[in-house]
Amino acid sequence: MNHPHLDTTTEEVAATQPQLLIPQLQPFYRWAEPFTWLLVRLTVGLMLLPHGIPKLLEGVEATAAKALTRRGIEAAEPLAVVLILLETVGGLCVALGLFTRFFAAAITIEMAVIAYHHLPKFGWTGPGYEYPLMWGLIMLAVALRGGGPFSIDRRIGKEL
């Protein structure tokens, strides 16, 4: 059985690639490319920890009151547990590439809810939906792509 994409010549593949502004940097780009997804994953995962750790230290009741009840979100205490879990364990797991798709998808949903609650104000200098929307879309990309080559998921050969 023929696979057209396997019969593609090197010249045809090269023609579909962007031309480098400084072609001499091609060896560096080839070397660095596998690390780019690791950098994205580490950044988005670890950037959640400064949001989750204070919630963890304050406790479920305080987090429920500050983050949920005052916005009129009911079932605040169980949802506070979810927030704390996602922003601590989930952030760490995304950074490590463990259960990456699961946690990134769950965090995407969390960020969508946060963004919705900040409508219609756009901007991050005051509470607005721009910041959670941006993080939600990055987490959606992580959920769609998975942990990448330098992830625990890849090492164990399974992705959730």
PDB file of C-alpha atoms in Angstrom:
ATOM      1  CA  MET A   1       0.000   0.000   0.000  1.00  0.00           C
ATOM      2  CA  ASN A   2       1.452   3.361  -1.015  1.00  0.00           C
ATOM      3  CA  HIS A   3       1.516   6.257   1.417  1.00  0.00           C
ATOM      4  CA  PRO A   4       1.785   9.549  -0.497  1.00  0.00           C
ATOM      5  CA  HIS A   5       3.318  11.398   2.455  1.00  0.00           C
ATOM      6  CA  LEU A   6       6.065   8.769   2.707  1.00  0.00           C
ATOM      7  CA  ASP A   7       6.956   9.199  -0.979  1.00  0.00           C
ATOM      8  CA  THR A   8       7.654  12.924  -0.542  1.00  0.00           C
ATOM      9  CA  THR A   9      11.130  13.944  -1.635  1.00  0.00           C
ATOM     10  CA  THR A  10      13.508  15.925   0.554  1.00  0.00           C
ATOM     11  CA  GLU A  11      13.209  18.842  -1.878  1.00  0.00           C
ATOM     12  CA  GLU A  12       9.387  18.824  -1.574  1.00  0.00           C
ATOM     13  CA  VAL A  13       9.604  18.810   2.224  1.00  0.00           C
ATOM     14  CA  ALA A  14      12.158  21.649   2.158  1.00  0.00           C
ATOM     15  CA  ALA A  15       9.878  23.694  -0.116  1.00  0.00           C
ATOM     16  CA  THR A  16       7.109  23.602   2.517  1.00  0.00           C
ATOM     17  CA  GLN A  17       9.370  24.855   5.316  1.00  0.00           C
ATOM     18  CA  PRO A  18       9.752  28.579   6.066  1.00  0.00           C
ATOM     19  CA  GLN A  19      12.953  30.179   4.865  1.00  0.00           C
ATOM     20  CA  LEU A  20      15.228  31.220   7.706  1.00  0.00           C
ATOM     21  CA  LEU A  21      16.234  34.858   7.935  1.00  0.00           C
ATOM     22  CA  ILE A  22      19.715  33.698   8.962  1.00  0.00           C
ATOM     23  CA  PRO A  23      20.210  30.272   7.313  1.00  0.00           C
ATOM     24  CA  GLN A  24      23.419  29.682   9.283  1.00  0.00           C
ATOM     25  CA  LEU A  25      21.274  29.260  12.415  1.00  0.00           C
ATOM     26  CA  GLN A  26      19.545  26.158  11.011  1.00  0.00           C
ATOM     27  CA  PRO A  27      21.701  23.730  13.052  1.00  0.00           C
ATOM     28  CA  PHE A  28      20.793  25.608  16.242  1.00  0.00           C
ATOM     29  CA  TYR A  29      17.077  25.578  15.380  1.00  0.00           C
ATOM     30  CA  ARG A  30      17.209  21.839  14.662  1.00  0.00           C
ATOM     31  CA  TRP A  31      18.939  21.259  18.005  1.00  0.00           C
ATOM     32  CA  ALA A  32      16.554  23.545  19.971  1.00  0.00           C
ATOM     33  CA  GLU A  33      13.252  22.463  18.402  1.00  0.00           C
ATOM     34  CA  PRO A  34      12.694  19.387  20.616  1.00  0.00           C
ATOM     35  CA  PHE A  35      13.099  21.563  23.723  1.00  0.00           C
ATOM     36  CA  THR A  36      10.529  24.189  22.729  1.00  0.00           C
ATOM     37  CA  TRP A  37       7.506  22.190  23.866  1.00  0.00           C
ATOM     38  CA  LEU A  38       9.248  21.415  27.153  1.00  0.00           C
ATOM     39  CA  LEU A  39       9.724  25.161  27.652  1.00  0.00           C
ATOM     40  CA  VAL A  40       6.041  25.878  26.968  1.00  0.00           C
ATOM     41  CA  ARG A  41       4.879  23.052  29.247  1.00  0.00           C
ATOM     42  CA  LEU A  42       7.207  24.049  32.094  1.00  0.00           C
ATOM     43  CA  THR A  43       6.152  27.681  31.829  1.00  0.00           C
ATOM     44  CA  VAL A  44       2.385  27.158  31.819  1.00  0.00           C
ATOM     45  CA  GLY A  45       2.520  24.454  34.469  1.00  0.00           C
ATOM     46  CA  LEU A  46       4.828  26.237  36.888  1.00  0.00           C
ATOM     47  CA  MET A  47       3.090  29.612  36.427  1.00  0.00           C
ATOM     48  CA  LEU A  48      -0.020  28.079  38.010  1.00  0.00           C
ATOM     49  CA  LEU A  49       1.777  27.228  41.244  1.00  0.00           C
ATOM     50  CA  PRO A  50       1.899  30.837  42.563  1.00  0.00           C
ATOM     51  CA  HIS A  51      -1.893  30.845  42.184  1.00  0.00           C
ATOM     52  CA  GLY A  52      -2.489  27.422  43.697  1.00  0.00           C
ATOM     53  CA  ILE A  53      -0.039  27.355  46.608  1.00  0.00           C
ATOM     54  CA  PRO A  54      -1.625  30.319  48.442  1.00  0.00           C
ATOM     55  CA  LYS A  55      -5.038  28.694  48.009  1.00  0.00           C
ATOM     56  CA  LEU A  56      -3.630  25.465  49.420  1.00  0.00           C
ATOM     57  CA  LEU A  57      -2.109  27.285  52.396  1.00  0.00           C
ATOM     58  CA  GLU A  58      -5.283  29.320  53.070  1.00  0.00           C
ATOM     59  CA  GLY A  59      -7.424  26.203  52.969  1.00  0.00           C
ATOM     60  CA  VAL A  60     -10.632  25.158  51.290  1.00  0.00           C
ATOM     61  CA  GLU A  61     -13.021  27.423  53.240  1.00  0.00           C
ATOM     62  CA  ALA A  62     -11.013  30.614  52.641  1.00  0.00           C
ATOM     63  CA  THR A  63     -10.497  29.762  48.962  1.00  0.00           C
ATOM     64  CA  ALA A  64     -14.211  29.046  48.565  1.00  0.00           C
ATOM     65  CA  ALA A  65     -15.122  32.386  50.136  1.00  0.00           C
ATOM     66  CA  LYS A  66     -12.537  34.473  48.243  1.00  0.00           C
ATOM     67  CA  ALA A  67     -12.628  32.860  44.829  1.00  0.00           C
ATOM     68  CA  LEU A  68     -16.116  31.440  44.448  1.00  0.00           C
ATOM     69  CA  THR A  69     -18.823  32.493  46.907  1.00  0.00           C
ATOM     70  CA  ARG A  70     -18.252  36.208  46.349  1.00  0.00           C
ATOM     71  CA  ARG A  71     -18.822  35.625  42.625  1.00  0.00           C
ATOM     72  CA  GLY A  72     -22.053  33.768  43.275  1.00  0.00           C
ATOM     73  CA  ILE A  73     -20.651  30.353  42.384  1.00  0.00           C
ATOM     74  CA  GLU A  74     -22.423  27.678  44.401  1.00  0.00           C
ATOM     75  CA  ALA A  75     -20.999  24.405  45.662  1.00  0.00           C
ATOM     76  CA  ALA A  76     -18.045  26.611  46.530  1.00  0.00           C
ATOM     77  CA  GLU A  77     -16.193  24.239  48.850  1.00  0.00           C
ATOM     78  CA  PRO A  78     -16.071  21.231  46.498  1.00  0.00           C
ATOM     79  CA  LEU A  79     -15.101  23.557  43.656  1.00  0.00           C
ATOM     80  CA  ALA A  80     -12.403  25.132  45.841  1.00  0.00           C
ATOM     81  CA  VAL A  81     -10.898  21.666  46.251  1.00  0.00           C
ATOM     82  CA  VAL A  82     -10.894  21.328  42.449  1.00  0.00           C
ATOM     83  CA  LEU A  83      -9.232  24.753  42.041  1.00  0.00           C
ATOM     84  CA  ILE A  84      -6.554  23.921  44.584  1.00  0.00           C
ATOM     85  CA  LEU A  85      -5.948  20.517  42.962  1.00  0.00           C
ATOM     86  CA  LEU A  86      -5.724  21.937  39.436  1.00  0.00           C
ATOM     87  CA  GLU A  87      -3.514  24.882  40.322  1.00  0.00           C
ATOM     88  CA  THR A  88      -1.066  22.832  42.415  1.00  0.00           C
ATOM     89  CA  VAL A  89      -1.045  19.161  41.414  1.00  0.00           C
ATOM     90  CA  GLY A  90      -2.327  19.941  37.911  1.00  0.00           C
ATOM     91  CA  GLY A  91       0.233  22.683  37.308  1.00  0.00           C
ATOM     92  CA  LEU A  92       3.042  20.451  38.530  1.00  0.00           C
ATOM     93  CA  CYS A  93       1.821  17.528  36.399  1.00  0.00           C
ATOM     94  CA  VAL A  94       1.628  19.701  33.272  1.00  0.00           C
ATOM     95  CA  ALA A  95       5.163  20.958  33.953  1.00  0.00           C
ATOM     96  CA  LEU A  96       6.441  17.393  34.377  1.00  0.00           C
ATOM     97  CA  GLY A  97       4.391  16.028  31.500  1.00  0.00           C
ATOM     98  CA  LEU A  98       2.471  13.549  33.671  1.00  0.00           C
ATOM     99  CA  PHE A  99      -1.216  13.011  32.825  1.00  0.00           C
ATOM    100  CA  THR A 100      -0.606  16.080  30.681  1.00  0.00           C
ATOM    101  CA  ARG A 101      -3.701  15.974  28.471  1.00  0.00           C
ATOM    102  CA  PHE A 102      -6.068  15.360  31.390  1.00  0.00           C
ATOM    103  CA  PHE A 103      -4.782  18.198  33.557  1.00  0.00           C
ATOM    104  CA  ALA A 104      -4.336  20.632  30.658  1.00  0.00           C
ATOM    105  CA  ALA A 105      -7.936  19.986  29.523  1.00  0.00           C
ATOM    106  CA  ALA A 106      -9.246  20.445  33.075  1.00  0.00           C
ATOM    107  CA  ILE A 107      -7.271  23.680  33.488  1.00  0.00           C
ATOM    108  CA  THR A 108      -8.619  24.852  30.117  1.00  0.00           C
ATOM    109  CA  ILE A 109     -12.142  24.454  31.501  1.00  0.00           C
ATOM    110  CA  GLU A 110     -11.181  26.280  34.700  1.00  0.00           C
ATOM    111  CA  MET A 111      -9.731  29.183  32.702  1.00  0.00           C
ATOM    112  CA  ALA A 112     -12.840  29.333  30.494  1.00  0.00           C
ATOM    113  CA  VAL A 113     -15.024  29.674  33.609  1.00  0.00           C
ATOM    114  CA  ILE A 114     -12.730  32.357  35.029  1.00  0.00           C
ATOM    115  CA  ALA A 115     -12.713  34.241  31.714  1.00  0.00           C
ATOM    116  CA  TYR A 116     -16.509  34.055  31.543  1.00  0.00           C
ATOM    117  CA  HIS A 117     -16.824  35.544  35.024  1.00  0.00           C
ATOM    118  CA  HIS A 118     -14.683  38.508  33.956  1.00  0.00           C
ATOM    119  CA  LEU A 119     -16.781  39.365  30.889  1.00  0.00           C
ATOM    120  CA  PRO A 120     -17.157  41.931  29.410  1.00  0.00           C
ATOM    121  CA  LYS A 121     -13.989  43.575  30.782  1.00  0.00           C
ATOM    122  CA  PHE A 122     -10.926  42.928  28.660  1.00  0.00           C
ATOM    123  CA  GLY A 123      -7.432  43.484  30.028  1.00  0.00           C
ATOM    124  CA  TRP A 124      -5.172  42.226  32.784  1.00  0.00           C
ATOM    125  CA  THR A 125      -4.329  45.500  34.505  1.00  0.00           C
ATOM    126  CA  GLY A 126      -7.660  45.124  36.283  1.00  0.00           C
ATOM    127  CA  PRO A 127      -9.655  41.925  36.509  1.00  0.00           C
ATOM    128  CA  GLY A 128     -10.582  41.067  32.945  1.00  0.00           C
ATOM    129  CA  TYR A 129     -10.891  38.004  30.757  1.00  0.00           C
ATOM    130  CA  GLU A 130      -7.713  38.510  28.684  1.00  0.00           C
ATOM    131  CA  TYR A 131      -5.326  36.750  31.081  1.00  0.00           C
ATOM    132  CA  PRO A 132      -7.417  33.627  31.805  1.00  0.00           C
ATOM    133  CA  LEU A 133      -8.378  33.419  28.118  1.00  0.00           C
ATOM    134  CA  MET A 134      -4.710  33.450  27.093  1.00  0.00           C
ATOM    135  CA  TRP A 135      -3.771  30.777  29.654  1.00  0.00           C
ATOM    136  CA  GLY A 136      -6.815  28.713  28.729  1.00  0.00           C
ATOM    137  CA  LEU A 137      -5.876  28.726  25.053  1.00  0.00           C
ATOM    138  CA  ILE A 138      -2.277  27.764  25.825  1.00  0.00           C
ATOM    139  CA  MET A 139      -3.522  24.928  28.035  1.00  0.00           C
ATOM    140  CA  LEU A 140      -5.879  23.855  25.229  1.00  0.00           C
ATOM    141  CA  ALA A 141      -2.852  23.626  22.923  1.00  0.00           C
ATOM    142  CA  VAL A 142      -1.049  21.526  25.552  1.00  0.00           C
ATOM    143  CA  ALA A 143      -4.116  19.285  25.900  1.00  0.00           C
ATOM    144  CA  LEU A 144      -4.296  18.790  22.136  1.00  0.00           C
ATOM    145  CA  ARG A 145      -0.586  18.142  21.663  1.00  0.00           C
ATOM    146  CA  GLY A 146       0.200  16.212  24.833  1.00  0.00           C
ATOM    147  CA  GLY A 147       3.375  16.189  26.857  1.00  0.00           C
ATOM    148  CA  GLY A 148       5.834  16.042  23.988  1.00  0.00           C
ATOM    149  CA  PRO A 149       9.162  14.268  23.727  1.00  0.00           C
ATOM    150  CA  PHE A 150      10.492  15.270  27.167  1.00  0.00           C
ATOM    151  CA  SER A 151       7.571  14.196  29.329  1.00  0.00           C
ATOM    152  CA  ILE A 152       6.899  11.473  31.849  1.00  0.00           C
ATOM    153  CA  ASP A 153       3.923  10.444  29.703  1.00  0.00           C
ATOM    154  CA  ARG A 154       6.298   9.736  26.818  1.00  0.00           C
ATOM    155  CA  ARG A 155       8.757   7.918  29.078  1.00  0.00           C
ATOM    156  CA  ILE A 156       6.065   5.553  30.397  1.00  0.00           C
ATOM    157  CA  GLY A 157       4.539   5.198  26.931  1.00  0.00           C
ATOM    158  CA  LYS A 158       0.999   6.170  27.954  1.00  0.00           C
ATOM    159  CA  GLU A 159      -0.988   9.381  27.756  1.00  0.00           C
ATOM    160  CA  LEU A 160      -4.169  10.117  29.619  1.00  0.00           C
TER     161      LEU A 160
END
